[in-house]
Coordinates of C-alpha atoms in Angstrom, one line a residue:
M784 CA -16.8 -5.0 33.7
I785 CA -13.6 -6.4 32.3
T786 CA -12.9 -10.0 33.4
G787 CA -9.6 -10.6 31.5
K788 CA -10.9 -14.0 30.4
H789 CA -11.6 -15.7 27.1
L790 CA -15.1 -16.3 25.9
I791 CA -15.4 -19.9 24.8
A792 CA -18.8 -21.2 23.8
G793 CA -20.7 -19.0 26.2
E794 CA -18.3 -19.5 29.2
W795 CA -15.7 -17.0 30.5
V796 CA -12.5 -19.0 30.9
A797 CA -9.4 -18.0 32.7
G798 CA -5.8 -19.0 31.8
D799 CA -2.7 -20.0 33.7
T800 CA -0.7 -17.0 32.5
T801 CA -1.7 -13.4 31.7
F802 CA -0.4 -10.4 29.7
A803 CA -0.8 -6.8 30.6
S804 CA -2.5 -4.4 28.2
D805 CA -0.5 -1.3 27.2
P806 CA -3.1 1.6 27.0
S807 CA -2.2 5.1 25.8
T808 CA -4.0 6.4 28.8
G809 CA -5.8 5.0 31.8
P810 CA -5.2 1.8 33.8
S811 CA -3.6 -1.4 32.4
H812 CA -5.5 -4.7 32.8
D813 CA -4.4 -8.3 32.9
Y814 CA -5.8 -10.7 30.3
A815 CA -5.5 -14.4 30.0
V816 CA -3.0 -15.7 27.4
G817 CA -4.6 -17.8 24.7
T818 CA -3.3 -21.4 24.5
A819 CA -3.7 -24.3 22.2
A820 CA -6.2 -25.8 24.7
H821 CA -8.4 -22.7 24.6
V822 CA -8.3 -22.7 20.8
N823 CA -9.2 -26.4 20.5
A824 CA -12.1 -26.0 22.9
A825 CA -13.4 -23.0 20.9
V826 CA -13.1 -24.6 17.5
E827 CA -14.7 -27.9 18.6
A828 CA -17.6 -25.9 20.0
A829 CA -17.8 -24.0 16.7
E830 CA -17.9 -27.3 14.7
D831 CA -20.7 -28.6 17.0
A832 CA -22.6 -25.3 16.5
F833 CA -22.3 -25.5 12.7
W834 CA -24.7 -28.5 12.6
S835 CA -27.5 -26.2 13.7
F836 CA -26.3 -22.7 12.8
G837 CA -25.1 -23.7 9.3
Y838 CA -28.6 -25.0 8.5
S839 CA -30.5 -22.2 10.3
S840 CA -33.0 -20.0 8.5
R841 CA -31.9 -16.6 7.1
A842 CA -34.5 -15.0 9.4
D843 CA -32.8 -16.5 12.5
R844 CA -29.4 -15.4 11.4
A845 CA -30.6 -11.9 10.5
A846 CA -32.2 -11.7 14.0
L847 CA -28.9 -12.6 15.5
L848 CA -27.0 -9.9 13.6
N849 CA -29.5 -7.3 14.5
K850 CA -29.5 -8.4 18.2
I851 CA -25.6 -8.2 18.3
A852 CA -25.9 -4.6 16.9
D853 CA -28.4 -3.7 19.6
E854 CA -26.2 -5.2 22.3
I855 CA -23.1 -3.3 21.1
D856 CA -25.0 0.0 21.0
A857 CA -26.2 -0.7 24.5
R858 CA -22.6 -0.8 25.6
G859 CA -21.6 2.2 23.5
D860 CA -20.2 4.4 26.3
E861 CA -18.3 1.5 27.9
I862 CA -16.8 0.5 24.5
T863 CA -15.8 4.1 23.7
E864 CA -14.2 4.7 27.1
I865 CA -11.9 1.7 27.0
G866 CA -11.3 2.0 23.2
V867 CA -10.0 5.5 23.7
Q868 CA -7.8 4.3 26.5
E869 CA -6.3 1.4 24.6
S870 CA -5.9 2.9 21.2
G871 CA -5.4 6.6 21.8
L872 CA -8.0 7.3 19.1
P873 CA -10.3 10.2 19.7
E874 CA -13.7 9.6 21.2
A875 CA -15.5 10.8 18.0
R876 CA -13.5 8.3 15.9
L877 CA -14.5 5.4 18.2
Q878 CA -18.1 6.5 18.1
G879 CA -18.1 6.7 14.3
E880 CA -16.4 3.3 14.1
R881 CA -19.0 1.8 16.3
G882 CA -21.7 3.2 14.0
R883 CA -20.0 1.5 11.1
T884 CA -19.7 -1.8 13.0
V885 CA -23.4 -2.0 13.9
G886 CA -24.3 -0.6 10.5
Q887 CA -22.5 -3.5 8.6
L888 CA -24.1 -6.0 11.0
R889 CA -27.6 -4.7 10.1
L890 CA -26.6 -4.4 6.4
F891 CA -25.7 -8.1 6.3
A892 CA -29.0 -8.9 8.0
T893 CA -30.9 -7.1 5.3
H894 CA -28.7 -8.7 2.6
I895 CA -29.3 -12.3 3.6
L896 CA -33.1 -11.8 4.0
A897 CA -33.2 -10.7 0.4
G898 CA -31.6 -14.0 -0.6
D899 CA -29.8 -12.8 -3.7
Y900 CA -26.4 -13.9 -2.3
L901 CA -27.5 -17.5 -2.6
D902 CA -27.2 -17.3 -6.4
R903 CA -29.9 -19.9 -6.8
R904 CA -30.0 -21.6 -10.2
H905 CA -32.2 -24.3 -11.6
D906 CA -31.8 -26.5 -14.7
E907 CA -35.1 -28.4 -15.2
A908 CA -35.0 -32.1 -16.1
L909 CA -35.1 -32.9 -19.8
P910 CA -35.9 -36.6 -19.8
D911 CA -36.5 -36.7 -23.6
R912 CA -33.3 -35.0 -24.6
A913 CA -31.2 -36.9 -27.1
P914 CA -28.7 -38.4 -27.1
L915 CA -28.8 -38.2 -23.2
P916 CA -31.5 -36.9 -20.9
R917 CA -30.6 -34.1 -18.5
P918 CA -31.2 -34.5 -14.8
D919 CA -33.0 -31.9 -12.6
M920 CA -30.3 -29.7 -11.0
H921 CA -30.4 -27.0 -8.4
M922 CA -27.5 -24.9 -7.3
M923 CA -26.9 -22.4 -4.5
Q924 CA -24.3 -21.2 -2.1
R925 CA -23.8 -22.9 1.2
P926 CA -21.7 -22.0 4.3
I927 CA -18.2 -23.6 4.6
G928 CA -17.9 -24.3 8.3
P929 CA -16.1 -22.6 11.3
V930 CA -14.1 -19.5 10.4
A931 CA -11.1 -18.0 12.2
V932 CA -11.0 -14.2 12.4
F933 CA -8.0 -12.1 13.5
G934 CA -8.6 -8.7 15.1
A935 CA -6.9 -5.7 13.4
S936 CA -4.7 -3.2 15.3
N937 CA -5.9 -0.1 13.5
F938 CA -9.7 -0.7 13.7
P939 CA -10.6 -1.9 17.2
L940 CA -14.3 -2.3 16.2
A941 CA -15.0 -2.3 12.5
F942 CA -12.3 -4.9 11.5
S943 CA -12.0 -6.8 14.8
T944 CA -14.2 -8.8 17.2
A945 CA -17.6 -8.0 15.6
G946 CA -16.2 -6.4 12.4
G947 CA -16.8 -7.1 8.8
D948 CA -15.2 -10.6 8.7
T949 CA -17.3 -11.8 11.7
A950 CA -20.5 -10.2 10.3
A951 CA -20.0 -11.8 6.9
A952 CA -19.2 -15.2 8.4
L953 CA -22.2 -15.2 10.8
A954 CA -24.5 -14.0 8.0
A955 CA -23.3 -17.0 5.8
G956 CA -24.0 -19.4 8.7
C957 CA -20.4 -20.0 9.7
P958 CA -19.5 -20.0 13.5
V959 CA -16.6 -17.7 14.3
V960 CA -13.6 -18.0 16.5
V961 CA -11.9 -14.6 17.0
K962 CA -8.2 -14.3 17.9
G963 CA -8.2 -11.0 19.8
H964 CA -5.5 -8.4 19.1
S965 CA -3.3 -7.6 22.1
A966 CA -3.5 -3.9 21.3
H967 CA -7.1 -3.6 22.4
P968 CA -8.1 -6.7 24.5
G969 CA -10.6 -4.8 26.7
T970 CA -12.5 -3.4 23.7
A971 CA -12.6 -7.0 22.3
E972 CA -13.9 -8.4 25.5
I973 CA -16.8 -5.9 25.9
V974 CA -17.8 -6.5 22.2
A975 CA -17.6 -10.3 22.9
Q976 CA -19.9 -9.7 25.9
A977 CA -22.4 -8.1 23.5
I978 CA -22.3 -11.0 21.1
D979 CA -22.6 -13.5 23.9
A980 CA -25.6 -11.7 25.3
A981 CA -27.3 -11.7 21.9
I982 CA -26.7 -15.5 21.4
K983 CA -28.1 -16.2 24.8
A984 CA -31.1 -13.9 24.3
L985 CA -32.1 -15.8 21.2
D986 CA -31.3 -19.2 22.8
M987 CA -28.9 -20.2 20.0
H988 CA -25.9 -22.6 20.2
P989 CA -23.1 -21.0 22.4
G990 CA -20.4 -22.3 20.0
I991 CA -21.5 -19.9 17.3
F992 CA -18.9 -17.4 18.7
S993 CA -15.8 -17.5 20.8
L994 CA -13.0 -15.0 21.6
V995 CA -9.5 -16.2 22.5
Q996 CA -7.3 -13.4 23.6
G997 CA -3.7 -13.0 22.3
G998 CA -0.4 -12.7 24.2
T999 CA 1.6 -15.3 22.2
R1000 CA 1.8 -16.7 18.7
E1001 CA 0.7 -20.2 19.9
A1002 CA -3.0 -19.3 19.8
A1003 CA -2.7 -17.9 16.3
Q1004 CA -0.8 -20.8 14.9
T1005 CA -3.0 -23.4 16.5
L1006 CA -6.1 -21.6 15.1
V1007 CA -5.1 -21.5 11.5
K1008 CA -3.8 -25.1 11.6
H1009 CA -6.8 -26.6 13.3
P1010 CA -8.4 -29.2 11.0
L1011 CA -12.0 -28.0 11.7
I1012 CA -11.3 -24.4 10.6
K1013 CA -12.3 -23.9 7.0
A1014 CA -11.2 -20.3 6.3
V1015 CA -9.3 -17.4 7.9
G1016 CA -10.1 -13.7 7.8
F1017 CA -7.2 -11.4 8.6
T1018 CA -6.3 -7.7 8.4
G1019 CA -2.8 -6.7 9.3
S1020 CA 0.8 -6.5 8.2
L1021 CA 2.3 -8.2 5.1
F1022 CA 4.8 -10.0 7.3
G1023 CA 2.3 -11.4 9.8
G1024 CA -0.3 -12.2 7.1
R1025 CA 2.1 -14.0 4.9
A1026 CA 3.3 -16.2 7.8
L1027 CA -0.3 -17.2 8.5
F1028 CA -1.1 -17.6 4.8
D1029 CA 1.8 -20.1 4.5
L1030 CA 0.5 -22.0 7.5
C1031 CA -2.9 -22.3 5.8
A1032 CA -1.3 -23.5 2.5
Q1033 CA 0.9 -26.1 4.4
R1034 CA -2.0 -27.8 6.2
P1035 CA -2.9 -31.4 5.1
E1036 CA -6.2 -29.8 4.0
P1037 CA -5.2 -26.3 2.7
I1038 CA -7.8 -23.6 3.4
P1039 CA -8.4 -20.1 2.0
F1040 CA -6.6 -17.3 3.8
F1041 CA -8.4 -14.0 3.2
G1042 CA -5.7 -11.6 4.2
E1043 CA -5.9 -7.8 3.7
L1044 CA -2.3 -6.7 4.0
G1045 CA -2.3 -3.0 3.0
S1046 CA -0.7 -1.0 0.2
V1047 CA 0.7 2.4 -0.8
N1048 CA -2.5 3.3 -2.8
P1049 CA -0.9 5.5 -5.5
M1050 CA -2.4 8.6 -7.0
F1051 CA -1.8 9.7 -10.5
L1052 CA -2.1 13.4 -11.1
L1053 CA -2.7 14.2 -14.7
P1054 CA -1.3 17.4 -16.2
N1055 CA -4.5 19.5 -16.7
A1056 CA -5.8 18.7 -13.2
L1057 CA -2.4 19.4 -11.7
G1058 CA -2.2 22.8 -13.5
A1059 CA -5.7 23.9 -12.6
R1060 CA -5.7 22.9 -8.9
G1061 CA -2.3 21.6 -7.9
E1062 CA -2.2 23.5 -4.7
D1063 CA -5.6 22.3 -3.6
L1064 CA -4.6 18.8 -4.5
G1065 CA -1.5 19.1 -2.4
K1066 CA -3.5 20.3 0.6
G1067 CA -6.1 17.6 0.1
W1068 CA -3.4 14.9 -0.1
S1069 CA -2.0 16.2 3.2
G1070 CA -5.3 15.8 4.9
S1071 CA -5.8 12.3 3.6
L1072 CA -2.2 11.3 4.3
T1073 CA -2.3 12.4 8.0
M1074 CA -5.9 11.2 8.8
G1075 CA -5.7 9.0 11.9
A1076 CA -1.9 9.4 12.0
G1077 CA -1.8 7.7 8.6
Q1078 CA -2.9 4.4 10.1
F1079 CA -5.4 3.5 7.4
C1080 CA -4.8 0.6 5.0
T1081 CA -6.0 3.0 2.2
N1082 CA -3.6 5.7 3.1
P1083 CA -2.4 7.3 -0.2
G1084 CA 1.3 7.2 0.3
V1085 CA 2.5 7.8 -3.2
A1086 CA 1.7 10.6 -5.7
V1087 CA 2.9 10.4 -9.3
V1088 CA 3.2 13.7 -11.1
M1089 CA 4.9 15.1 -14.3
E1090 CA 7.9 17.3 -13.5
G1091 CA 7.6 21.0 -13.9
P1092 CA 6.3 24.2 -12.2
D1093 CA 2.9 22.7 -11.6
A1094 CA 4.5 19.7 -9.8
D1095 CA 6.6 22.1 -7.8
A1096 CA 3.5 24.0 -6.7
F1097 CA 1.8 20.8 -5.7
I1098 CA 4.8 19.6 -3.6
A1099 CA 5.1 22.9 -1.9
A1100 CA 1.5 23.0 -1.0
A1101 CA 1.6 19.5 0.4
S1102 CA 4.8 20.2 2.3
A1103 CA 3.3 23.4 3.9
A1104 CA 0.1 21.6 4.9
L1105 CA 2.0 18.6 6.4
E1106 CA 4.4 20.9 8.3
A1107 CA 1.4 22.5 10.0
T1108 CA 0.1 19.1 11.1
P1109 CA 0.8 18.4 14.8
S1110 CA 2.2 15.1 16.1
Q1111 CA -0.4 12.4 16.6
L1112 CA -0.4 9.4 18.9
M1113 CA 0.0 6.0 17.1
L1114 CA -1.9 2.9 18.1
T1115 CA 0.9 1.0 19.7
D1116 CA 4.6 1.4 20.4
G1117 CA 5.3 -1.3 17.9
I1118 CA 3.5 0.5 15.1
A1119 CA 5.4 3.8 16.0
K1120 CA 8.7 1.9 15.9
A1121 CA 7.9 0.4 12.5
Y1122 CA 6.9 3.8 11.2
R1123 CA 10.3 5.2 12.1
A1124 CA 12.0 2.2 10.5
G1125 CA 10.0 2.8 7.3
R1126 CA 11.0 6.5 7.3
D1127 CA 14.7 5.5 7.6
R1128 CA 14.4 3.0 4.8
V1129 CA 12.8 5.6 2.4
K1130 CA 15.2 8.3 3.5
G1131 CA 18.3 6.1 2.9
S1132 CA 17.2 5.0 -0.6
A1133 CA 19.2 6.1 -3.6
G1134 CA 17.6 8.9 -5.6
V1135 CA 15.3 10.0 -2.7
Q1136 CA 15.4 13.7 -1.6
E1137 CA 13.9 15.1 1.7
V1138 CA 11.2 17.6 1.2
L1139 CA 9.9 17.8 4.8
T1140 CA 11.6 16.2 7.7
T1141 CA 10.4 16.3 11.3
T1142 CA 11.2 14.6 14.6
C1143 CA 9.0 11.9 16.2
D1144 CA 9.7 9.7 19.1
M1145 CA 8.1 7.2 21.4
R1146 CA 4.5 6.6 20.4
N1147 CA 4.1 9.9 18.5
A1148 CA 4.0 10.3 14.7
T1149 CA 4.9 13.4 12.7
P1150 CA 4.6 13.6 8.9
Y1151 CA 7.5 13.2 6.4
L1152 CA 7.6 14.0 2.7
Y1153 CA 10.1 12.7 0.2
Q1154 CA 10.6 13.1 -3.6
T1155 CA 12.2 10.8 -6.1
T1156 CA 12.2 10.3 -9.9
G1157 CA 10.4 7.8 -12.0
A1158 CA 13.7 6.1 -12.9
A1159 CA 14.8 5.8 -9.3
W1160 CA 11.4 4.5 -8.3
M1161 CA 11.5 1.7 -10.9
A1162 CA 15.0 0.8 -9.9
N1163 CA 14.2 0.2 -6.3
E1164 CA 11.3 -2.1 -5.4
E1165 CA 11.6 -1.2 -1.7
L1166 CA 10.2 2.2 -2.4
G1167 CA 6.9 0.5 -3.1
E1168 CA 6.6 -1.1 0.3
E1169 CA 4.0 0.4 2.7
V1170 CA 5.1 2.7 5.4
F1171 CA 2.2 2.6 8.0
G1172 CA 1.9 6.2 9.0
P1173 CA 1.8 9.8 7.7
L1174 CA 4.7 9.6 5.2
G1175 CA 4.3 10.7 1.6
L1176 CA 6.5 10.1 -1.4
V1177 CA 6.2 12.1 -4.7
V1178 CA 7.4 10.4 -7.8
T1179 CA 8.1 12.9 -10.6
V1180 CA 8.1 11.6 -14.1
K1181 CA 9.4 13.2 -17.3
D1182 CA 6.3 12.6 -19.4
F1183 CA 3.1 10.6 -19.6
D1184 CA 4.9 7.6 -21.1
E1185 CA 7.1 7.4 -18.0
M1186 CA 3.9 7.8 -15.9
V1187 CA 2.5 4.7 -17.7
A1188 CA 5.7 2.8 -17.0
V1189 CA 5.6 3.7 -13.3
A1190 CA 1.9 2.6 -13.2
K1191 CA 2.9 -0.7 -14.7
S1192 CA 5.6 -1.2 -12.1
F1193 CA 3.3 -1.2 -9.1
V1194 CA 2.4 -4.4 -7.4
G1195 CA -1.1 -5.1 -6.1
Q1196 CA -2.9 -2.3 -4.3
L1197 CA -6.2 -1.8 -2.5
T1198 CA -6.8 1.5 -4.3
C1199 CA -5.5 3.6 -7.2
T1200 CA -6.6 7.2 -7.8
I1201 CA -6.6 9.4 -10.9
H1202 CA -6.9 13.2 -10.5
M1203 CA -8.1 14.6 -13.8
D1204 CA -10.0 17.3 -15.7
D1205 CA -12.0 16.8 -18.9
A1206 CA -8.9 17.6 -21.0
D1207 CA -7.1 14.6 -19.3
A1208 CA -9.7 12.1 -20.5
D1209 CA -7.5 10.4 -23.1
N1210 CA -4.6 9.9 -20.7
A1211 CA -7.1 8.6 -18.1
K1212 CA -8.4 6.1 -20.6
T1213 CA -4.9 4.9 -21.1
L1214 CA -4.2 4.5 -17.4
L1215 CA -7.5 2.9 -16.5
P1216 CA -6.8 -0.7 -17.8
I1217 CA -3.4 -0.6 -16.2
I1218 CA -4.6 0.3 -12.7
E1219 CA -7.6 -2.0 -13.1
R1220 CA -5.1 -4.8 -13.0
K1221 CA -3.4 -3.3 -9.9
A1222 CA -6.3 -2.5 -7.5
G1223 CA -9.7 -3.5 -6.3
R1224 CA -11.0 0.1 -6.1
I1225 CA -10.4 2.9 -8.7
L1226 CA -11.1 6.5 -7.7
V1227 CA -11.3 9.7 -9.7
N1228 CA -10.8 13.1 -8.1
G1229 CA -11.0 11.8 -4.6
F1230 CA -8.9 10.4 -1.8
P1231 CA -9.1 6.8 -0.8
T1232 CA -9.2 7.1 3.0
G1233 CA -12.7 6.2 4.0
V1234 CA -14.3 3.0 2.8
E1235 CA -18.1 2.9 2.2
V1236 CA -19.8 -0.3 3.4
S1237 CA -22.1 -1.1 0.6
D1238 CA -23.1 -3.6 -2.1
T1239 CA -20.5 -2.3 -4.6
M1240 CA -17.5 -1.8 -2.4
V1241 CA -14.4 -3.8 -3.1
H1242 CA -11.7 -3.7 -0.4
G1243 CA -9.1 -6.0 -1.7
G1244 CA -6.7 -6.3 -4.6
P1245 CA -3.9 -8.4 -6.2
Y1246 CA -1.2 -9.6 -3.9
P1247 CA 0.3 -8.1 -1.7
A1248 CA -2.7 -5.9 -1.1
S1249 CA -4.6 -9.1 -0.3
T1250 CA -4.1 -12.8 -0.6
N1251 CA -7.2 -13.4 -2.6
F1252 CA -7.9 -10.6 -5.1
G1253 CA -11.2 -12.2 -6.2
A1254 CA -12.7 -11.3 -2.8
T1255 CA -13.4 -8.2 -0.7
S1256 CA -13.3 -7.7 3.1
V1257 CA -15.8 -4.8 3.0
G1258 CA -19.3 -4.7 1.6
T1259 CA -22.0 -7.4 1.1
L1260 CA -19.9 -9.3 -1.5
A1261 CA -17.6 -10.2 1.5
I1262 CA -20.1 -13.0 2.4
R1263 CA -19.0 -14.9 -0.7
R1264 CA -15.6 -15.7 1.0
F1265 CA -17.4 -18.0 3.4
L1266 CA -19.7 -19.8 1.0
R1267 CA -19.2 -22.5 -1.6
P1268 CA -21.5 -23.6 -4.4
V1269 CA -23.3 -26.9 -4.1
C1270 CA -25.3 -28.6 -6.9
Y1271 CA -28.3 -30.8 -6.0
Q1272 CA -29.0 -33.3 -8.7
N1273 CA -32.4 -35.1 -8.7
V1274 CA -32.9 -34.3 -5.1
P1275 CA -36.7 -34.5 -4.2
A1276 CA -38.3 -31.2 -3.4
N1277 CA -39.2 -32.4 0.1
V1278 CA -35.6 -33.1 0.7
L1279 CA -34.0 -30.0 -0.7
P1280 CA -32.8 -27.3 1.7
A1281 CA -35.5 -24.8 2.6
D1282 CA -34.0 -22.0 0.6
L1283 CA -34.5 -24.1 -2.6
G1284 CA -37.9 -25.5 -1.6

C-alpha cells in the first residue's frame, strides 16, 4: 500500500506539506515533500550505519543485495501496476526493467564475493634493501561513506531507487540516501518498501538506506551539500546535473559528482555499408530512434553520411519508417514540453531542412527528421545538443575528410557507432581513435539503445555525456566510483582488515 511518506532509517515519516503525483493513467496520490530536516535525519543515520556496514563482510553485503532482489520480485505485480500508471510505459517494458534491476543487484552480489574489485596488492618488506629498507605494504579499495543517489525520470526502476547507483554503492559498503523523482514517487516507495524489508529481515542497521521524496529543490540541494555525503550518483538532464555538480564542487569539502547527462550518440555510416544496405539502415535507425518514444540516453539522434544517391535512399527509408510510427506517450508533461522546444530549436537553425514534420501536443510525441550539411553542423554548436525524444538529424558531408572533421567536432558522448562493410575498414580505422576520445562505448553495425549490464560495459563518456568520464554508471566497474584505495604500511596481520588477512 502507498503511504505517501519518506523512508528514513527504517521509519515511515510524514511531512508538513505534500505534492500530488501526475500519473498518465489511474489515480493521483499525495506524497510528503522532502525537506532539509528529512535529509539531515537520513544522512546522519547513514553515517551511523557506515561504522558497521562499511566494515561488514562481503558475504553479508551480497546477502543483502540478493534479499533486496527477492523482495522486489515479490512485489512485482504491484510495482508494474503503479509504474505503468505513473510513467505511461507499457507493462512489458516495466517487467523487463524490473528484471534488469534485480539482475544487476544479483550481479553485484556475485561480483563482490569474487573479491577482484578490491584490487588487493602487496609489497613485501625488504629490510635489507640498500640504501633504505622497504616497509611491508598492502593496498586495497575501501568504501568512501554515505552516497546520495538521484532517481531518473526515464527509468523508474533500473536507474532509480534500487537501480545501478544504489546497487553499486551498497555493494561497496556505502549507505545510500535516495532523492526520489517526482515523476514516479509511488514506484519509488514500493521499491523502498522492498529494501526496508530486506534490511529488517537480515537485522542490519536501518540507516543503510533511506528514501526522501521530491517536491521541491530544497531536498536535492541539502543532500548534495551535506558534509557527511561523500559522493553523488545522478542520471538526468544537463541543466539539472550541472547545477548539482557545481554545488558539489563549491562545498568546503568538494566531492565527486557522478552525473550521466545524456548525449546525441552519433552514427557514422561509411560508404560501402551505406551503398549495400542503406535502406535497411534507415529502417533500423527509425526503430532505435523511436524506441520508448526516444526517451533513452543512448538514443542515436544524429546520423553522418556522405552525400549522394545512397544517402538519399537512406534518408527516404528512415523518413518512411518514422512517418509510419504512431504517437507515443512521453514520461511527463515537462519532458514533452522540452521535446517540442528542442524540435523548434533544430527546425529554426540555419542550414537545416525539414524531411519529416508531424504534429504532437500535450504529453504525446511524434517523430521528426531533419537534414543539414557538415558545414552547417560545424558552424552551429546548438545542433549538437540533445533533444530528448524521437527526433533525428542527418548530417550530409561532401567526402570522408569532412566526415572526419565532423567527428572531431562532437563533444563528449555516451556512444558512437560505425556502420561499415569489410571494404570500409581503412576508413573505420581512421575514425576509431577519434571517436574513442569522444565516447565511452563504441559500436560497429548496431544501434546503441539497450545497455548490457556486464563486466565490460561502460556507460559514461567525456563531458557533457557525464561529469566523470573515467567512470561508468552501468556494469560491475560502476562500484569503483564509491571506493578509494588505502595503503596499509607495517600494519600487523592480526590488525589488517579481514579482506587482507
